[in-house]
PDB file of C-alpha atoms in Angstrom:
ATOM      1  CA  UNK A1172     -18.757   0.387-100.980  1.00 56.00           C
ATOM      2  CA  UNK A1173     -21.990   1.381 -99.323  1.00 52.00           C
ATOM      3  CA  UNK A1174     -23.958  -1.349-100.633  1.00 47.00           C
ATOM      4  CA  UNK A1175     -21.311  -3.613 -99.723  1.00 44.00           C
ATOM      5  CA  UNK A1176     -21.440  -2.911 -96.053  1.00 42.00           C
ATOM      6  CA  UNK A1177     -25.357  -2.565 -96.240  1.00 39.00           C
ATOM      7  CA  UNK A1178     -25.498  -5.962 -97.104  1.00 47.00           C
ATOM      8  CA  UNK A1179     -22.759  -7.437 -94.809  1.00 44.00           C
ATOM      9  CA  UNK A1180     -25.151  -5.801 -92.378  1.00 41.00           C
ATOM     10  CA  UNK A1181     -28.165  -7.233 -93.312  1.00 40.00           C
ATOM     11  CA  UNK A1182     -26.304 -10.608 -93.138  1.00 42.00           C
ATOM     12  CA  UNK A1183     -25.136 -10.410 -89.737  1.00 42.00           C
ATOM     13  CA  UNK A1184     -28.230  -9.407 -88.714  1.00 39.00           C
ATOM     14  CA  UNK A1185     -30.509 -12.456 -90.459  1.00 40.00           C
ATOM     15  CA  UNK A1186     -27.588 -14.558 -88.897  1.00 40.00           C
ATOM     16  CA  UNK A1187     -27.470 -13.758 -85.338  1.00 42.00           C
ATOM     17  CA  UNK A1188     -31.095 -13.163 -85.254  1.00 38.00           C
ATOM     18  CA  UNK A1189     -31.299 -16.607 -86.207  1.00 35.00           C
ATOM     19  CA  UNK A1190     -28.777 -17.977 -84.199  1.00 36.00           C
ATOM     20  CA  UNK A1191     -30.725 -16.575 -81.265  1.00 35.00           C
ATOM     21  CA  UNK A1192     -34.136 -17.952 -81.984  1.00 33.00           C
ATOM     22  CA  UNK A1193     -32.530 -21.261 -83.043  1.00 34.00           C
ATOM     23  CA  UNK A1194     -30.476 -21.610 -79.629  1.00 34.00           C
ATOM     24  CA  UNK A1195     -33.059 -20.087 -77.119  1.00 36.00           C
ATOM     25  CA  UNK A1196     -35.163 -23.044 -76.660  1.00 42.00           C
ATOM     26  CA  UNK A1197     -34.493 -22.853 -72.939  1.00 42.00           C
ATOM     27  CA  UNK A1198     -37.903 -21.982 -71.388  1.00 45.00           C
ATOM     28  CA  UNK A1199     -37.552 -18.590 -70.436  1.00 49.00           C
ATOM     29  CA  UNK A1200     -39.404 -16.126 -70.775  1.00 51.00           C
ATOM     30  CA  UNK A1201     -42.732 -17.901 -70.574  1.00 49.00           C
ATOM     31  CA  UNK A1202     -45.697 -17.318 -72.593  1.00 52.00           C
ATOM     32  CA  UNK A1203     -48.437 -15.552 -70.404  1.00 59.00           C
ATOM     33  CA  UNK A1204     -50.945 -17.980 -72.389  1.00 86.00           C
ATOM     34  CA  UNK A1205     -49.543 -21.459 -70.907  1.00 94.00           C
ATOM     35  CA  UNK A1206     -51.655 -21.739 -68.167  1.00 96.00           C
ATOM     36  CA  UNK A1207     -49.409 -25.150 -67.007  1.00 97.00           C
ATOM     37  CA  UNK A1208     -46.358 -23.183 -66.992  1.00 97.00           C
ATOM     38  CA  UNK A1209     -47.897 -19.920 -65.038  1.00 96.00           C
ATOM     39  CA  UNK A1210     -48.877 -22.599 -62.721  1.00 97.00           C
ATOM     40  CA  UNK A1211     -45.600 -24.079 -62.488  1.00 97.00           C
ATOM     41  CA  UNK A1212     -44.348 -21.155 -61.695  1.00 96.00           C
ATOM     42  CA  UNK A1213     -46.568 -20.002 -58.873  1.00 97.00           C
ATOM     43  CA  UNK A1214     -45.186 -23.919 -57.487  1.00 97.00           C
ATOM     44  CA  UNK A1215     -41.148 -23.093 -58.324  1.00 97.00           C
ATOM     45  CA  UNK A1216     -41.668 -19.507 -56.517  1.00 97.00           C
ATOM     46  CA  UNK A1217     -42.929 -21.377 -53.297  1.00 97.00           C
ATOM     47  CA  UNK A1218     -40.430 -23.962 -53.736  1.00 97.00           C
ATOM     48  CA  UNK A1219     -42.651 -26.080 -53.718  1.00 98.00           C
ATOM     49  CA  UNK A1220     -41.228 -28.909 -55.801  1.00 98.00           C
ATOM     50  CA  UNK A1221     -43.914 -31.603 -55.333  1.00 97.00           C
ATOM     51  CA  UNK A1222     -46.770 -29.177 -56.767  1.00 98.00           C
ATOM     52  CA  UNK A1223     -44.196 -27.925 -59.642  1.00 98.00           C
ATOM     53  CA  UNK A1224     -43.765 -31.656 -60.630  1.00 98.00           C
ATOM     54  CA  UNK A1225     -47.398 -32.511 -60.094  1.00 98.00           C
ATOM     55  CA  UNK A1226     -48.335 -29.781 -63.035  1.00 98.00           C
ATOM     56  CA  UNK A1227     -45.877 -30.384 -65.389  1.00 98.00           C
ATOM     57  CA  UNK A1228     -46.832 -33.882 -65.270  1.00 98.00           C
ATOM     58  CA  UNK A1229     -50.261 -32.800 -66.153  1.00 98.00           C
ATOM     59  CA  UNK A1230     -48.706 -31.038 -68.813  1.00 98.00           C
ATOM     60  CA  UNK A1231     -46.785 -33.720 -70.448  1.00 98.00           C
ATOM     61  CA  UNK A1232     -49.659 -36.236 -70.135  1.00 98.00           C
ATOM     62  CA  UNK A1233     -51.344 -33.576 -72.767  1.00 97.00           C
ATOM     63  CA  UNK A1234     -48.342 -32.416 -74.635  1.00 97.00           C
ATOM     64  CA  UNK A1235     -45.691 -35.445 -74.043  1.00 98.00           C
ATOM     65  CA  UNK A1236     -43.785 -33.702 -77.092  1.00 98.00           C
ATOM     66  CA  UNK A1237     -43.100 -30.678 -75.188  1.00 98.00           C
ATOM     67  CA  UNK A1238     -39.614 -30.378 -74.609  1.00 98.00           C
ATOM     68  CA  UNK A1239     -39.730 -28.031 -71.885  1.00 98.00           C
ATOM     69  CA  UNK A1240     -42.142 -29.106 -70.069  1.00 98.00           C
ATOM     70  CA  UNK A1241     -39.711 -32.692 -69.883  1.00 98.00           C
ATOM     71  CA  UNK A1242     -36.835 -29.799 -68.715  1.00 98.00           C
ATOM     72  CA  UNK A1243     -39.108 -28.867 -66.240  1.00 98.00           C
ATOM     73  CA  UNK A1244     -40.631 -31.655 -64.876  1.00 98.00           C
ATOM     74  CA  UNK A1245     -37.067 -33.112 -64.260  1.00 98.00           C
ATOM     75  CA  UNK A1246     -35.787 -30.141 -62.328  1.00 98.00           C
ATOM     76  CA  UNK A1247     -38.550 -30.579 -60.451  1.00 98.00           C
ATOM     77  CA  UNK A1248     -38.216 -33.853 -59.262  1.00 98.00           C
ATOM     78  CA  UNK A1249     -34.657 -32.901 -59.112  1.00 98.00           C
ATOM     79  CA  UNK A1250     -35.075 -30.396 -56.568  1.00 98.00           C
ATOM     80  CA  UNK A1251     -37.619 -31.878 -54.553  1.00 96.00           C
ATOM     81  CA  UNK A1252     -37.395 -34.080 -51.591  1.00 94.00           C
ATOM     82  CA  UNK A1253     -35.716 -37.980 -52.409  1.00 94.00           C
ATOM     83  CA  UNK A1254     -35.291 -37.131 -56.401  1.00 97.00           C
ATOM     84  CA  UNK A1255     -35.908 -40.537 -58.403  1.00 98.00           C
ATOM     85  CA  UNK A1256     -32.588 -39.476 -60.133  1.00 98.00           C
ATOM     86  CA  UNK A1257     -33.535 -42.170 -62.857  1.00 98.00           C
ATOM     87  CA  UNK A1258     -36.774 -40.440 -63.643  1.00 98.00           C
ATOM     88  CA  UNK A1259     -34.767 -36.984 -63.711  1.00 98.00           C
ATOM     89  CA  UNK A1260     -32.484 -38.507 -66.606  1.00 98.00           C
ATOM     90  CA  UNK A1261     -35.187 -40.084 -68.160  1.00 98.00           C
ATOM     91  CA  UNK A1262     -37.025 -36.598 -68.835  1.00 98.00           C
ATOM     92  CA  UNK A1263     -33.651 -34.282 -68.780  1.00 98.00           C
ATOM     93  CA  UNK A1264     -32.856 -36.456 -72.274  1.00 98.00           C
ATOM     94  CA  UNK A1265     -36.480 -36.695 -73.366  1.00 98.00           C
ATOM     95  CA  UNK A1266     -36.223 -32.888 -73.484  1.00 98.00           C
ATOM     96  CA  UNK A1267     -32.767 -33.061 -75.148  1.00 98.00           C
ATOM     97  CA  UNK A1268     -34.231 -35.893 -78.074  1.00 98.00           C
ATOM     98  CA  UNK A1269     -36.786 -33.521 -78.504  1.00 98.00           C
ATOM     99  CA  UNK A1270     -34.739 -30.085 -78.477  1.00 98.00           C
ATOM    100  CA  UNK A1271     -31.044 -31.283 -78.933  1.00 98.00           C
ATOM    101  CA  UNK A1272     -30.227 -27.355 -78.343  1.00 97.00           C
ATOM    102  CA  UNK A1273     -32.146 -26.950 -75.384  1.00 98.00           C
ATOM    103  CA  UNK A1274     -29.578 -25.003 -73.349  1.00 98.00           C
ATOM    104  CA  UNK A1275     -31.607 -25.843 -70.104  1.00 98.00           C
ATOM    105  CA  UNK A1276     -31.635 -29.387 -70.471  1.00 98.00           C
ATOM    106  CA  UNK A1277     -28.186 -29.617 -71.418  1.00 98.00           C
ATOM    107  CA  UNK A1278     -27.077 -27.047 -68.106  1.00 98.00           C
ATOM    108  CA  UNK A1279     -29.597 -28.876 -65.810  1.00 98.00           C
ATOM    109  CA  UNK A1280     -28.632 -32.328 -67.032  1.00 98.00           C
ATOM    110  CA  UNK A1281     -25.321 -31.839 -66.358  1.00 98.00           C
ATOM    111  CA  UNK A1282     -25.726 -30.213 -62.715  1.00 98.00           C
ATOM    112  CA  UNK A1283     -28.120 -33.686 -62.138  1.00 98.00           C
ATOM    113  CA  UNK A1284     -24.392 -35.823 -63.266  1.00 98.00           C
ATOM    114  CA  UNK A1285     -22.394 -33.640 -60.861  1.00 98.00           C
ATOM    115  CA  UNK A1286     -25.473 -34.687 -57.977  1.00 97.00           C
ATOM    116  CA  UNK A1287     -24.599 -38.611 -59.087  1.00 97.00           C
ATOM    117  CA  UNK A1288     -20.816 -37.865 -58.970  1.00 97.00           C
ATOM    118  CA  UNK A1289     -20.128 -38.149 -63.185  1.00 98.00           C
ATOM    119  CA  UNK A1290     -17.997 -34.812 -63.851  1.00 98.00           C
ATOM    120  CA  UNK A1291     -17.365 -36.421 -67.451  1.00 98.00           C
ATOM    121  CA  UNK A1292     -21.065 -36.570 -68.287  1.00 98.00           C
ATOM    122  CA  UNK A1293     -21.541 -33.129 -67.013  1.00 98.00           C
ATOM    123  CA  UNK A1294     -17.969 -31.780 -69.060  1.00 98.00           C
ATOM    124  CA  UNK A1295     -19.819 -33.295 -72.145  1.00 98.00           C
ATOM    125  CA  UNK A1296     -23.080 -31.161 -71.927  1.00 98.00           C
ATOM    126  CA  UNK A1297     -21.011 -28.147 -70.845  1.00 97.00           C
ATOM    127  CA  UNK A1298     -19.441 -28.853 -73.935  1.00 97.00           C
ATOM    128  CA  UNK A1299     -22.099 -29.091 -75.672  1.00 97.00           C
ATOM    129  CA  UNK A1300     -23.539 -25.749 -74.322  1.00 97.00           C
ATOM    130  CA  UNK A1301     -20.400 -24.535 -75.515  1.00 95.00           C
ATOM    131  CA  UNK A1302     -20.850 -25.017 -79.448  1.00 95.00           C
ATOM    132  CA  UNK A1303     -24.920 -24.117 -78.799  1.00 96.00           C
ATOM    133  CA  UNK A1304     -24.338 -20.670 -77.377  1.00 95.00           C
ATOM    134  CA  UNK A1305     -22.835 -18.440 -80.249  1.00 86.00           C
ATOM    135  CA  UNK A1306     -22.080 -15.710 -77.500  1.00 86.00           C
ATOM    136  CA  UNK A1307     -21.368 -16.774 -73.649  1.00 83.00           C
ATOM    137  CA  UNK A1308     -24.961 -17.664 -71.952  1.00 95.00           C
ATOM    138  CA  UNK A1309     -25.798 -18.147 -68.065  1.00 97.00           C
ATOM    139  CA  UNK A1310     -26.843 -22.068 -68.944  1.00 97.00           C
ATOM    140  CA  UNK A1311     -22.750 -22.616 -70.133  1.00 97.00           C
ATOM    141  CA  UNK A1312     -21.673 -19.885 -67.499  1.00 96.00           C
ATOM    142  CA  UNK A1313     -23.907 -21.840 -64.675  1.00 97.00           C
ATOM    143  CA  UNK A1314     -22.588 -25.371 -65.690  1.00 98.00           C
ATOM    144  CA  UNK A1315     -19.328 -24.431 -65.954  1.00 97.00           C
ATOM    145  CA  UNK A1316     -18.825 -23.022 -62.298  1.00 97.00           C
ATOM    146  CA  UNK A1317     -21.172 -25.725 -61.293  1.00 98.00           C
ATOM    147  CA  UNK A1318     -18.052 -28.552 -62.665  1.00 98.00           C
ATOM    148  CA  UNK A1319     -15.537 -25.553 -61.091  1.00 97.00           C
ATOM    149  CA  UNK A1320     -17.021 -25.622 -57.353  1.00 97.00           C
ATOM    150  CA  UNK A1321     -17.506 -29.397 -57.171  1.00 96.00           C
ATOM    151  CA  UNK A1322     -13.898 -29.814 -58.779  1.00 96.00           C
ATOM    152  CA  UNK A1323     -12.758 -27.501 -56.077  1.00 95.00           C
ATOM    153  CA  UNK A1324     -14.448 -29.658 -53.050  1.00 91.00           C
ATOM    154  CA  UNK A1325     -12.520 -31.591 -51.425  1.00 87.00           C
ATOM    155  CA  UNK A1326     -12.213 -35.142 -51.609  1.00 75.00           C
TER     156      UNK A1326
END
């Protein structure tokens, strides 16, 4: 009976330790060694959206297969002044061709479809977020009051 528990254990354990590794591609918490993305950083806490954009395109002209660096260099534009939402898309699904479980990209992709007016495209990444995150995370908890509030404005 012991070793039958003992083992049940151990394969919980390998399983959700996996399942966390496997769906935490979103880009938190950063590596102290990425000097782009402690630079990005000092940018995001100023708000300052142009400079954020300006390094992670630096970034992705040296790593263009860097799927958070694509999540971040489309929030950035996002955020900033006039957003080329094409170039936002563009990036947001770079990230999610490279990472299909990138919980960011699929949370921030779908806020960027509620900024264009497409609830249905944002309902399909929240969905998606939904089968990704084993246990409840922020990225399906964020995009799914996101849909809520905008649902809830009215018309």
């Amino acid at each position: 009976m012991r070793a039958a528990m003992l083992r049940i254990t151990t394969i919980l354990v390998l399983l959700f330790a996996h399942h966390a590794y496997a769906a935490d591609s979103s880009p938190a918490p950063r590596a102290p060694s990425d000097p782009y993305l402690q630079r990005y950083d000092a940018a995001k806490d100023r708000q300052d959206w142009a400079a954020a954009a300006g390094v992670m395109k630096e970034a992705l002209a040296a790593r263009p297969d860097n799927a958070d660096y694509h999540n971040l260099y489309a929030y950035s534009v996002r955020k900033g002044a006039n957003p080329d939402m094409s170039l936002v898309f563009q990036h947001y699904n770079e990230a999610l061709r490279l990472d299909p479980r990138h919980r960011g990209a699929h949370e921030y992709i779908g806020e960027a479809y509620l900024e264009v007016g497409n609830v249905a495209k944002a309902k399909e990444h929240l969905s998606s977020l939904d089968k990704i995150c084993f246990f409840p995370c922020t990225e399906f908890s964020d995009l799914k009051k996101a849909i809520s509030e905008y649902e809830a404005k009215p018309k």
